[in-house]
Short mmCIF file of C-alpha atoms and ligand atoms in Angstrom, two decimals:
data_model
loop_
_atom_site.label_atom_id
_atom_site.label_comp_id
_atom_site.label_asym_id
_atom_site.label_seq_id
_atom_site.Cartn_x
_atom_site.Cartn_y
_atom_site.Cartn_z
CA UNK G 1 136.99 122.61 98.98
CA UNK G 2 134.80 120.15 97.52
CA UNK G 3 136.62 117.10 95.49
CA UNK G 4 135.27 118.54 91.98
CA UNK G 5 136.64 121.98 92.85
CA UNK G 6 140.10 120.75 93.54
CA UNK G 7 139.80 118.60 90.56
CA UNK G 8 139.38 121.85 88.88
CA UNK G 9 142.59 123.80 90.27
CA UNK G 10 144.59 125.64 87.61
CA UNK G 11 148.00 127.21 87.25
CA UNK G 12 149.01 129.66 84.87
CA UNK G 13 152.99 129.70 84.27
CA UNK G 14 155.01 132.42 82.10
CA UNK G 15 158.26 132.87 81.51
CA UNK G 16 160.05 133.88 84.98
CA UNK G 17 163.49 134.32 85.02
CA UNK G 18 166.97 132.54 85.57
CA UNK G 19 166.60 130.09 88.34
CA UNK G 20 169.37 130.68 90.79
CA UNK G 21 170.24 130.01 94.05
CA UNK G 22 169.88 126.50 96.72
CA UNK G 23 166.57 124.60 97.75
CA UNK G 24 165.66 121.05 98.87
CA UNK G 25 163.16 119.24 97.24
CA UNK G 26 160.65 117.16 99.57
CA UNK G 27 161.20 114.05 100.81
CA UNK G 28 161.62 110.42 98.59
CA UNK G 29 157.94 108.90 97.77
CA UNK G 30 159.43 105.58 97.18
CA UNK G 31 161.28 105.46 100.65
CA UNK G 32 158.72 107.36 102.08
CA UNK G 33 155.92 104.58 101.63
CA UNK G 34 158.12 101.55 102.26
CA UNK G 35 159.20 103.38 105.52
CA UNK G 36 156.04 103.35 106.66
CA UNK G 37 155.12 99.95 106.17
CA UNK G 38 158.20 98.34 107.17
CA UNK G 39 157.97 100.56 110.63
CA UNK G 40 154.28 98.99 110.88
CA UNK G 41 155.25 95.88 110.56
CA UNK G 42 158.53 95.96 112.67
CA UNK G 43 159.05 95.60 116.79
CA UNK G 44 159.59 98.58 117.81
CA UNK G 45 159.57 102.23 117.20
CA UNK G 46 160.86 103.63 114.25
CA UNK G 47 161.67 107.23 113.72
CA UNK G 48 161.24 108.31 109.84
CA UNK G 49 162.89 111.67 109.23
CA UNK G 50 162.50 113.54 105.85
CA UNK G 51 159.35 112.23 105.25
CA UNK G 52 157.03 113.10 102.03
CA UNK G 53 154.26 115.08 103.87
CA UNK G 54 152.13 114.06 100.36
CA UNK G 55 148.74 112.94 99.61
CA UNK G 56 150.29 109.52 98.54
CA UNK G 57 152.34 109.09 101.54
CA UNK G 58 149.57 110.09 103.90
CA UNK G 59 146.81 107.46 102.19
CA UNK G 60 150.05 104.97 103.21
CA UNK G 61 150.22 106.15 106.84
CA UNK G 62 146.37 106.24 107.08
CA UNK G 63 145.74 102.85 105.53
CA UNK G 64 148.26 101.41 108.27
CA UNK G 65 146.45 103.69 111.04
CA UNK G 66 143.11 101.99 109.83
CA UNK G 67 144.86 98.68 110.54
CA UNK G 68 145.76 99.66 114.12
CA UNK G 69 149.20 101.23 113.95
CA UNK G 70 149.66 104.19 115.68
CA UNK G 71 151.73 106.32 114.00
CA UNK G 72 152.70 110.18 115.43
CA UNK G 73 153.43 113.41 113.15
CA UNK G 74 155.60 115.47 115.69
CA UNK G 75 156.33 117.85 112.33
CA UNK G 76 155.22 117.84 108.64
CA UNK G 77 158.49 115.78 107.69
CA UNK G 78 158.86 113.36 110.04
CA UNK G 79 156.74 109.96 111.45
CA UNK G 80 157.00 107.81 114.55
CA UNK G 81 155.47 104.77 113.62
CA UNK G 82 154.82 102.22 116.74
CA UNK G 83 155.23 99.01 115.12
CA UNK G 84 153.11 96.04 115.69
CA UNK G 85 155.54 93.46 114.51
CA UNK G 86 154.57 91.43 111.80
CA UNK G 87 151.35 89.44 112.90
CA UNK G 88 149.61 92.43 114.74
CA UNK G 89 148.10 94.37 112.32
CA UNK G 90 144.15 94.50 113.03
CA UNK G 91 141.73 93.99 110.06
CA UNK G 92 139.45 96.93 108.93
CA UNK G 93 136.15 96.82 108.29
CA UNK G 94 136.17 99.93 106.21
CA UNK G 95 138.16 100.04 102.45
CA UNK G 96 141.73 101.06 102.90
CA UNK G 97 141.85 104.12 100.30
CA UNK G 98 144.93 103.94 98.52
CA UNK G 99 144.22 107.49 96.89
CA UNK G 100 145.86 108.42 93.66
CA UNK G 101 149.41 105.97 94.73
CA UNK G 102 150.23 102.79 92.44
CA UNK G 103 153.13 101.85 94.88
CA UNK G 104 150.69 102.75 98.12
CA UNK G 105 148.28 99.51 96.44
CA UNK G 106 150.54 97.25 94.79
CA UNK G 107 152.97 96.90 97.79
CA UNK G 108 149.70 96.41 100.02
CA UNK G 109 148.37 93.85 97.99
CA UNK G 110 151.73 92.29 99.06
CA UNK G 111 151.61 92.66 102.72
CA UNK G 112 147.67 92.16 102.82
CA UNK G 113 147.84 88.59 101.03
CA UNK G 114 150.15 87.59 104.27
CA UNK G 115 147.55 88.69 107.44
CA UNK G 116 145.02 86.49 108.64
CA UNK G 117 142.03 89.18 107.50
CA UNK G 118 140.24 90.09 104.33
CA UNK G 119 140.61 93.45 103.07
CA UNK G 120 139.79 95.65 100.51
CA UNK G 121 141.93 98.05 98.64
CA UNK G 122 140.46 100.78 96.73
CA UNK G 123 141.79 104.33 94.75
CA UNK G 124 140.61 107.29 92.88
CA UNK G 125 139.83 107.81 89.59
CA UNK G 126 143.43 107.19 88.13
CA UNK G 127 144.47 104.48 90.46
CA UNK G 128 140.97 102.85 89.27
CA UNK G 129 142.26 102.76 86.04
CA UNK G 130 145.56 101.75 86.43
CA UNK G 131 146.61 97.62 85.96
CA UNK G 132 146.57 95.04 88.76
CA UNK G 133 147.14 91.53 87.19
CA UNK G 134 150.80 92.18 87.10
CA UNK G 135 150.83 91.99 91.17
CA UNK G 136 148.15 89.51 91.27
CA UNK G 137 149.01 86.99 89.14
CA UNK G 138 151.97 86.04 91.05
CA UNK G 139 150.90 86.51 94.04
CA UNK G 140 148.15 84.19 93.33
CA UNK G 141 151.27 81.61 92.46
CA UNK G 142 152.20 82.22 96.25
CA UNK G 143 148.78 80.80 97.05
CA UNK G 144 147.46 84.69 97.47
CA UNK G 145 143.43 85.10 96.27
CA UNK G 146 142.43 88.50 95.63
CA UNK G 147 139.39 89.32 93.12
CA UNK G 148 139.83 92.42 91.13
CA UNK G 149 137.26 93.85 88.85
CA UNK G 150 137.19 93.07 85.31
CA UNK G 151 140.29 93.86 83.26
CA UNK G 152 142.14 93.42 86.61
CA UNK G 153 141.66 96.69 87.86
CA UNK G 154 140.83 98.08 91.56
CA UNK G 155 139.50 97.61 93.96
CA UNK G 156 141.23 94.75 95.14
CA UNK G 157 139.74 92.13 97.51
CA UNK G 158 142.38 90.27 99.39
CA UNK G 159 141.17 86.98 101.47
CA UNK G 160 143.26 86.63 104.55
CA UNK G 161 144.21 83.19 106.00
CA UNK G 162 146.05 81.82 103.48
CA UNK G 163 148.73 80.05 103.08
CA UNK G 164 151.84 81.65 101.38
CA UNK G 165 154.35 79.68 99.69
CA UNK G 166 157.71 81.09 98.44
CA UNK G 167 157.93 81.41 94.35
CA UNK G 168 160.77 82.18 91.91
CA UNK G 169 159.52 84.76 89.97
CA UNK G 170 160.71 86.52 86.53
CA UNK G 171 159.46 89.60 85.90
CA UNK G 172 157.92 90.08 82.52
CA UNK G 173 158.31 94.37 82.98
CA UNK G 174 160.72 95.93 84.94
CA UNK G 175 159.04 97.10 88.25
CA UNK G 176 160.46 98.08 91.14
CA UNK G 177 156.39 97.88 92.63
CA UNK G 178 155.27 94.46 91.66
CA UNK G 179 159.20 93.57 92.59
CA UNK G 180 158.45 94.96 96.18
CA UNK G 181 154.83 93.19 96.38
CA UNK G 182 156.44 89.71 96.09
CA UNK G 183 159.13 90.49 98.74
CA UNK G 184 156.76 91.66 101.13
CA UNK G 185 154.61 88.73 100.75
CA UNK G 186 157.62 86.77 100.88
CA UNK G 187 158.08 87.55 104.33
CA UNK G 188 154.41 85.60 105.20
CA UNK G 189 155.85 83.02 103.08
CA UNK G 190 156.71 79.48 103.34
CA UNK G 191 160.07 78.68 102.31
CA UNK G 192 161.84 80.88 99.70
CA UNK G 193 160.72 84.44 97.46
CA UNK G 194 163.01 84.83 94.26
CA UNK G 195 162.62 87.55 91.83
CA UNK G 196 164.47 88.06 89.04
CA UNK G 197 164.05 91.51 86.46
CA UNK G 198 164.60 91.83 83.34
CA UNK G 199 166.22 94.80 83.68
CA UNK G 200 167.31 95.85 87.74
CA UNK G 201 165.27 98.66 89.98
CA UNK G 202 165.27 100.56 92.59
CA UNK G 203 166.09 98.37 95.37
CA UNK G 204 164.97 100.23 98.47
CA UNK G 205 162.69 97.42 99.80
CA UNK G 206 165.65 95.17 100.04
CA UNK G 207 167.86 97.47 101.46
CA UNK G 208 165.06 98.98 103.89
CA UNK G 209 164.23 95.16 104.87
CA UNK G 210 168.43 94.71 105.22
CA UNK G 211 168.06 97.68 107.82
CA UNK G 212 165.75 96.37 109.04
CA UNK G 213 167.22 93.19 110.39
CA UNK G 214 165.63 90.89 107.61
CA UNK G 215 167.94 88.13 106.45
CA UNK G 216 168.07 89.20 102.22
CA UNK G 217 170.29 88.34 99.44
CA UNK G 218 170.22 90.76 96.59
CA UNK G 219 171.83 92.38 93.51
CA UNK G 220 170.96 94.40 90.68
CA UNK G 221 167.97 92.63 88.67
CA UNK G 222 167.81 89.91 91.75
CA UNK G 223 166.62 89.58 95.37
CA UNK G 224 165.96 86.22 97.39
CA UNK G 225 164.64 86.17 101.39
CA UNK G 226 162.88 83.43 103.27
CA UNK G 227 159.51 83.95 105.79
CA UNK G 228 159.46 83.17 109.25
CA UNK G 229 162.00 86.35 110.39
CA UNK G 230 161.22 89.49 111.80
CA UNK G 231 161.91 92.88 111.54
CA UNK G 232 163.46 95.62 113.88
CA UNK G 233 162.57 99.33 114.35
CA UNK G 234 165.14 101.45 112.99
CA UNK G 235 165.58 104.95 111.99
CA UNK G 236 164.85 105.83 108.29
CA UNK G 237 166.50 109.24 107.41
CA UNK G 238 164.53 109.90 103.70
CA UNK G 239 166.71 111.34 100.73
CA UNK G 240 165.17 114.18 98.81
CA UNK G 241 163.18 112.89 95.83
CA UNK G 242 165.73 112.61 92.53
CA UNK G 243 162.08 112.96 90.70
CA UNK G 244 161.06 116.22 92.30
CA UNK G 245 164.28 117.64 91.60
CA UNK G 246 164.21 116.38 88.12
CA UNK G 247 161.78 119.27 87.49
CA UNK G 248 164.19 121.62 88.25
CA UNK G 249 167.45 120.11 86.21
CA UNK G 250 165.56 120.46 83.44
CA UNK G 251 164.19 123.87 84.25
CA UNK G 252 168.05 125.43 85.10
CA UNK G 253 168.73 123.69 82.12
CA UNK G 254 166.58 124.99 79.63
CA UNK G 255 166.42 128.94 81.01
CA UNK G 256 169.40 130.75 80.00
CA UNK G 257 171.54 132.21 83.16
CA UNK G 258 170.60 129.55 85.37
CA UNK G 259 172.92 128.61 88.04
CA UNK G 260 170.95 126.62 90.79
CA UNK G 261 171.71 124.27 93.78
CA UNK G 262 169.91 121.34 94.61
CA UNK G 263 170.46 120.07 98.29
CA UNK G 264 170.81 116.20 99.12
CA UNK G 265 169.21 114.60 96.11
CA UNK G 266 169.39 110.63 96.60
CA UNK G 267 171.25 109.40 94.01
CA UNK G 268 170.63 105.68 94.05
CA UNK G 269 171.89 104.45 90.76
CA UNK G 270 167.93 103.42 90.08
CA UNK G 271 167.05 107.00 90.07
CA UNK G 272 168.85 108.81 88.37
CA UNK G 273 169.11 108.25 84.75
CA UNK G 274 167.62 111.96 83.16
CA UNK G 275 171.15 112.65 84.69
CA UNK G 276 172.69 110.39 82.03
CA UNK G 277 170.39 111.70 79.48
CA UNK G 278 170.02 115.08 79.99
CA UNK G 279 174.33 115.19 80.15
CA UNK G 280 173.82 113.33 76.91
CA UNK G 281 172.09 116.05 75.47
CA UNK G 282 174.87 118.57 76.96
CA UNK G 283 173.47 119.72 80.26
CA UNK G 284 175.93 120.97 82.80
CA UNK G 285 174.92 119.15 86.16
CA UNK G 286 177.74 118.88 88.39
CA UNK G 287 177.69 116.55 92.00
CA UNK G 288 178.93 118.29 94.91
CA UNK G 289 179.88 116.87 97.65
CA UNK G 290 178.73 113.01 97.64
CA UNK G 291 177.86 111.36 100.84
CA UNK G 292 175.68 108.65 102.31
CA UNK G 293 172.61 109.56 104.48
CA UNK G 294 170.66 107.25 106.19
CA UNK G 295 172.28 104.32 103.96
CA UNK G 296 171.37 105.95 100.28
CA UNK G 297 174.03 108.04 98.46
CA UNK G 298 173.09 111.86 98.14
CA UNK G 299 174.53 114.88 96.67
CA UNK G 300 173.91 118.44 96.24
CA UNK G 301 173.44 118.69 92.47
CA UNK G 302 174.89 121.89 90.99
CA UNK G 303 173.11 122.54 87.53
CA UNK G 304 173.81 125.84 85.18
CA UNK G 305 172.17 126.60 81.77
CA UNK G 306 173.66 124.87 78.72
CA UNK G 307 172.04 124.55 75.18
CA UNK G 308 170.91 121.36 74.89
CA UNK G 309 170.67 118.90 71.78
CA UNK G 310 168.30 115.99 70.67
CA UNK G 311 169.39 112.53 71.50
CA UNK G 312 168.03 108.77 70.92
CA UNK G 313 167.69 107.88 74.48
CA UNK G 314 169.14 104.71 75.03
CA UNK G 315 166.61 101.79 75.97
CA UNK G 316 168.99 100.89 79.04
CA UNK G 317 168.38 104.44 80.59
CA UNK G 318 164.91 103.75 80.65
CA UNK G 319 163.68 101.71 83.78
CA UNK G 320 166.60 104.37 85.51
CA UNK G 321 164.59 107.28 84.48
CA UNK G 322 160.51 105.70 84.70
CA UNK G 323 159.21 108.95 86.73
CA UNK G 324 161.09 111.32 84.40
CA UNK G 325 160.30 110.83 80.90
CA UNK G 326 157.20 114.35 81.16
CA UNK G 327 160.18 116.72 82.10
CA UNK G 328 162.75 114.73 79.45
CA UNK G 329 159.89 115.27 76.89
CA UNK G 330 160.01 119.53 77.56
CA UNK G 331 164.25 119.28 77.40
CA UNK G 332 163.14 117.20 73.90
CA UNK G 333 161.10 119.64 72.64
CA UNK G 334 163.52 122.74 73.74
CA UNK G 335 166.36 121.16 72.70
CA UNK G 336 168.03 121.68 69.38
CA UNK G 337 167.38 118.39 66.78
CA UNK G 338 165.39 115.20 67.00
CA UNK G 339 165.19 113.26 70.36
CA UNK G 340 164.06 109.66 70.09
CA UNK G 341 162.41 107.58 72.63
CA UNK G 342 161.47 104.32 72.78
CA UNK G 343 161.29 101.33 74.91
CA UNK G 344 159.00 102.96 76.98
CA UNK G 345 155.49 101.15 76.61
CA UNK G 346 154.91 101.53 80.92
CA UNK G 347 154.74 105.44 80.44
CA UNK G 348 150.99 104.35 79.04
CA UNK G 349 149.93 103.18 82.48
CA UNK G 350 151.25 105.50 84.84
CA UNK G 351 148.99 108.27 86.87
CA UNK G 352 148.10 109.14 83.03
CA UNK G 353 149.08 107.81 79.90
CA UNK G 354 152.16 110.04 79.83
CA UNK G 355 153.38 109.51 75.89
CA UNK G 356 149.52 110.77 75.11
CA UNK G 357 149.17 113.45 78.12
CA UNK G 358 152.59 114.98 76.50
CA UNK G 359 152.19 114.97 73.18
CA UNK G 360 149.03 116.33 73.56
CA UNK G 361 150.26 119.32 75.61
CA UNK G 362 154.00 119.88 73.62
CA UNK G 363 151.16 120.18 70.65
CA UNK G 364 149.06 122.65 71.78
CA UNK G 365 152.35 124.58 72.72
CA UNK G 366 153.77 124.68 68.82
CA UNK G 367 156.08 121.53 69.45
CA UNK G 368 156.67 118.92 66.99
CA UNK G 369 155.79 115.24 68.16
CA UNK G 370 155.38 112.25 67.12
CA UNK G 371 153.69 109.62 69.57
CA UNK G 372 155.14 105.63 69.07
CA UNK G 373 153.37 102.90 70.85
CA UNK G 374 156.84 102.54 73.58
CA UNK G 375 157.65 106.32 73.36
CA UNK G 376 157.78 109.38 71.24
CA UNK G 377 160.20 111.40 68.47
CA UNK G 378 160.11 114.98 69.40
CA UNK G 379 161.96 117.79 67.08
CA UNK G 380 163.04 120.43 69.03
CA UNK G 381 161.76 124.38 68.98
CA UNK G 382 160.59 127.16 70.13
CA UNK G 383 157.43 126.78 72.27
CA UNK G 384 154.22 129.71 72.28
CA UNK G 385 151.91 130.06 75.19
CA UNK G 386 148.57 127.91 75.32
CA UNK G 387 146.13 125.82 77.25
CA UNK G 388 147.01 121.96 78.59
CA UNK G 389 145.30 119.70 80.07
CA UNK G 390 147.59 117.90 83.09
CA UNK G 391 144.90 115.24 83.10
CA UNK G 392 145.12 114.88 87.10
CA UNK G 393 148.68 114.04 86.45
CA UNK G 394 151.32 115.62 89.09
CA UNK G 395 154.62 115.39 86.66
CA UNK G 396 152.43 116.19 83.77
CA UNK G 397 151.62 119.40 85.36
CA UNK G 398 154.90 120.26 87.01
CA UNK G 399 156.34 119.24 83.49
CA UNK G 400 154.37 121.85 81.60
CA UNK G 401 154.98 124.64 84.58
CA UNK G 402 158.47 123.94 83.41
CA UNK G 403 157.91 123.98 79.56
CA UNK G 404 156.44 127.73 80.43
CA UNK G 405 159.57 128.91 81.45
CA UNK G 406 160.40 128.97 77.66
CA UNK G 407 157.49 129.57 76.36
CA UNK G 408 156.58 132.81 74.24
CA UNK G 409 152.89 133.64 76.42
CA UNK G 410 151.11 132.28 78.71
CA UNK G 411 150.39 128.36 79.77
CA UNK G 412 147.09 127.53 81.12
CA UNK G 413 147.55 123.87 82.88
CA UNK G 414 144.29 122.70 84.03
CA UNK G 415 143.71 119.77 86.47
CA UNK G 416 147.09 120.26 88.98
CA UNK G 417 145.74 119.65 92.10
CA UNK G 418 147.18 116.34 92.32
CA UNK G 419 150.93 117.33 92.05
CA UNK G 420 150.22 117.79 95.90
CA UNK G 421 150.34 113.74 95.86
CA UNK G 422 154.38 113.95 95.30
CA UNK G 423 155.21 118.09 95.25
CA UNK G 424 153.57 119.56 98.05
CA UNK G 425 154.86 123.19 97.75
CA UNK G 426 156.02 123.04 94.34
CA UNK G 427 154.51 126.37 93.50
CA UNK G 428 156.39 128.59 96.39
CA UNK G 429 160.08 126.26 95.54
CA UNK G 430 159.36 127.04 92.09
CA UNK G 431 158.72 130.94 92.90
CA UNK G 432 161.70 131.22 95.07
CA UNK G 433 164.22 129.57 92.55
CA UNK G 434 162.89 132.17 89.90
CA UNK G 435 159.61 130.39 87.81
CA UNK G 436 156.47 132.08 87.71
CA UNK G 437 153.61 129.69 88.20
CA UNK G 438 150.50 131.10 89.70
CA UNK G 439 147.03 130.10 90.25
CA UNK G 440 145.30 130.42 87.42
C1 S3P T 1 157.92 102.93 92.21
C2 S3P T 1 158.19 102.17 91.09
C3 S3P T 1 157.92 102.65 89.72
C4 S3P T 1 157.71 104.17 89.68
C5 S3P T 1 156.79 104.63 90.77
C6 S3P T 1 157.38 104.29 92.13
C7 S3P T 1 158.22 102.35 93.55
O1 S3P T 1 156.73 102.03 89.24
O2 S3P T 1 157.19 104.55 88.42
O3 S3P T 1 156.61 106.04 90.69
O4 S3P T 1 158.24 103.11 94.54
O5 S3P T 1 158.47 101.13 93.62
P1 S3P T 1 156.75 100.59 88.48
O6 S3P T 1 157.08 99.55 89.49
O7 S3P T 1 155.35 100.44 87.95
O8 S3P T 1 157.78 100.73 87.40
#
């Protein structure tokens, strides 16, 4: 299929019915990537098990294979990745394709500003679009130079051979990405990499790089490590993606006589605040059976229909719950009463900007919404069929599959093709826990 074809793929999703029984979402993204570069970079061969067979996590593992890593796919969820320790990757001549995956470029930029090569870092249309400065800019206070194109946007040119030198960084925005950039850096560094958030993230570069053998200090909203180590193969067992299976707490949720298992969602406390919110609003999501795999706490997450009930989202919850504000925003609009959002200004430059992609969509379905600039006041309803626009946005999409479930008629989402970047599948899972969502 040609790229304007796929660009063109459309679901349609009606009402199915109660969605009941077990299923595993896929594999973590945000593991998924960092276990690929910390395997590339290790001695050693690492096994990674779980793995996100996405589009995102496959531009990762091809981006590393460009820069002579060989890395083996013995089955669609796992990766043995022959690591060439931390000064052997090769330059390429070609530009390292980043695809549609903000984390895939901004924790290059990191490791790329450490090798002894230039390289350039490019994306598609979204990832064109999507701001760079906030990696660059301090990385360029490590002694980094990499030339973006006006506005700071991608492609990114990265001149090797230089120098690093450890900084102490605060972060202006929460981000676990440009938080993850500076650490990986850090180990090409000189001396010491601090970072300090305003508010903490999810922390699986530290812990990955702890497991890996690399001397780190960190806590919530802090991490500190020094160059000149290395790292050492180890297995990475991947947790199934809290952000996946957020599509699917909301959907049980939402669709009365829904009584639906989740298997081994990783619950790292970073992940999984729609759990706070959507008990808040008075889901019933229960944790069965907590246990640590592969160093990350997971659980098989029990959820059953409950009427739900408009909330002001508290600002804290926010960072907790980045990825999951599209399917929060179809609980909003279901819900009974006036859900309030705010502090949430970095949903504007995700894959979309997902306070406009939303509002646009709940709209054109009968909902009542009300964009801010940092988030959105939604009263809740009943929702008619219609036609959406996903805007090459993978949660906007899966979001609005979800929305149908409730919907009087028919919803025509245009533009899904790129929910295969996190979801692979997400149509058949869907089908077999009880939505209907069909090519269109
Ligand atoms: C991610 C961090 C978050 C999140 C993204 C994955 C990561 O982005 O939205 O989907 O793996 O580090 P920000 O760092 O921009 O908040």
């Amino acid at each position: 299929m040609s790229a304007a074809a796929e660009l063109q793929q459309a679901w349609t999703a009606v009402a199915g019915s109660p969605l009941r029984g077990r299923l595993r979402v896929p594999g973590d993204k945000s593991v998924s990537h960092r276990a690929i570069m910390l395997g590339a970079l290790a001695d050693g061969v690492t096994r990674v098990t779980g793995f996100l067979e996405g589009e995102d996590t496959r531009a990762t593992a091809k981006v590393f294979e460009r820069l002579g890593v060989r890395i083996e796919t013995p089955s669609a969820s796992e990766r043995i990745v022959h690591g060439v320790g931390l000064h052997g990757l090769r330059g390429s001549d070609a530009a390292l394709d980043c695809g549609n995956a903000g984390t895939g470029m901004r924790l290059l930029a990191g490791v790329l500003a450490g090798q002894a090569f230039d390289s350039v870092l490019i994306g598609d249309a979204s990832l064109s679009k999507r701001p760079m400065r906030r990696v660059t800019e301090p990385l360029a206070a490590m002694g980094a130079r990499i030339d973006t194109q006006d506005g700071g946007l991608p492609p990114l040119r990265i001149h090797g051979g230089r120098a690093l030198q450890g900084i102490e960084y605060t972060l202006p925005v929460a981000s676990a990405q440009v938080k993850s950039a500076l650490l990986l850096a850090g180990l090409y560094a000189q001396g010491e990499t601090v970072v300090h958030e305003p508010h903490p993230t999810r922390d699986y570069t530290e812990r990955m790089l702890a497991a890996f053998g690399w001397p780190i200090e960190f806590a919530p909203g802090y991490a500190r490590l020094c160059g000149g180590h290395a790292l050492r193969a180890t297995d990475v067992a991947v947790p199934a993606d809290f952000s996946s299976a957020a599509f699917f707490l909301v959907a049980a949720s939402v669709v009365p006589g829904s009584d639906l298992v989740l298997d081994a969602v990783g619950m790292n406390p970073r992940r999984t605040g729609l759990l706070a919110a959507l008990r808040l609003m008075g889901a019933d999501i229960v944790e069965q059976n907590p246990r640590s795999e592969g160093g990350e706490p997971v659980a098989d997450l029990r959820v059953r229909h409950a009427p739900l009930r408009g909330v002001e989202v508290p600002q804290a919850l926010v960072p907790d719950m980045i990825d999951e504000f599209p399917a929060l925003f179809v609980a909003a609009a279901l819900a009974q009463g006036r859900t309030v959002v705010s502090g949430a200004a970095e949903l504007r430059v995700k894959e979309s900007d997902r306070i406009a992609s939303m509002a646009a969509g709940l709209r054109a379905l009968g909902a009542r919404i009300e964009e801010t600039p940092d988030g959105a006041i939604i009263d809740g309803g009943a929702l008619h069929g219609g036609e959406v626009d996903s805007l090459g946005d993978h949660r906007i999409a899966m979001s609005f599959a979800v929305a149908a479930q409730c919907a009087r008629g028919a919803v025509r989402i245009g533009d899904v093709a790129n929910v295969a970047t996190s979801f692979p599948g997400f149509e058949a899972l869907a089908a077999q826990a009880g939505m209907r969502v069909d090519p269109a």
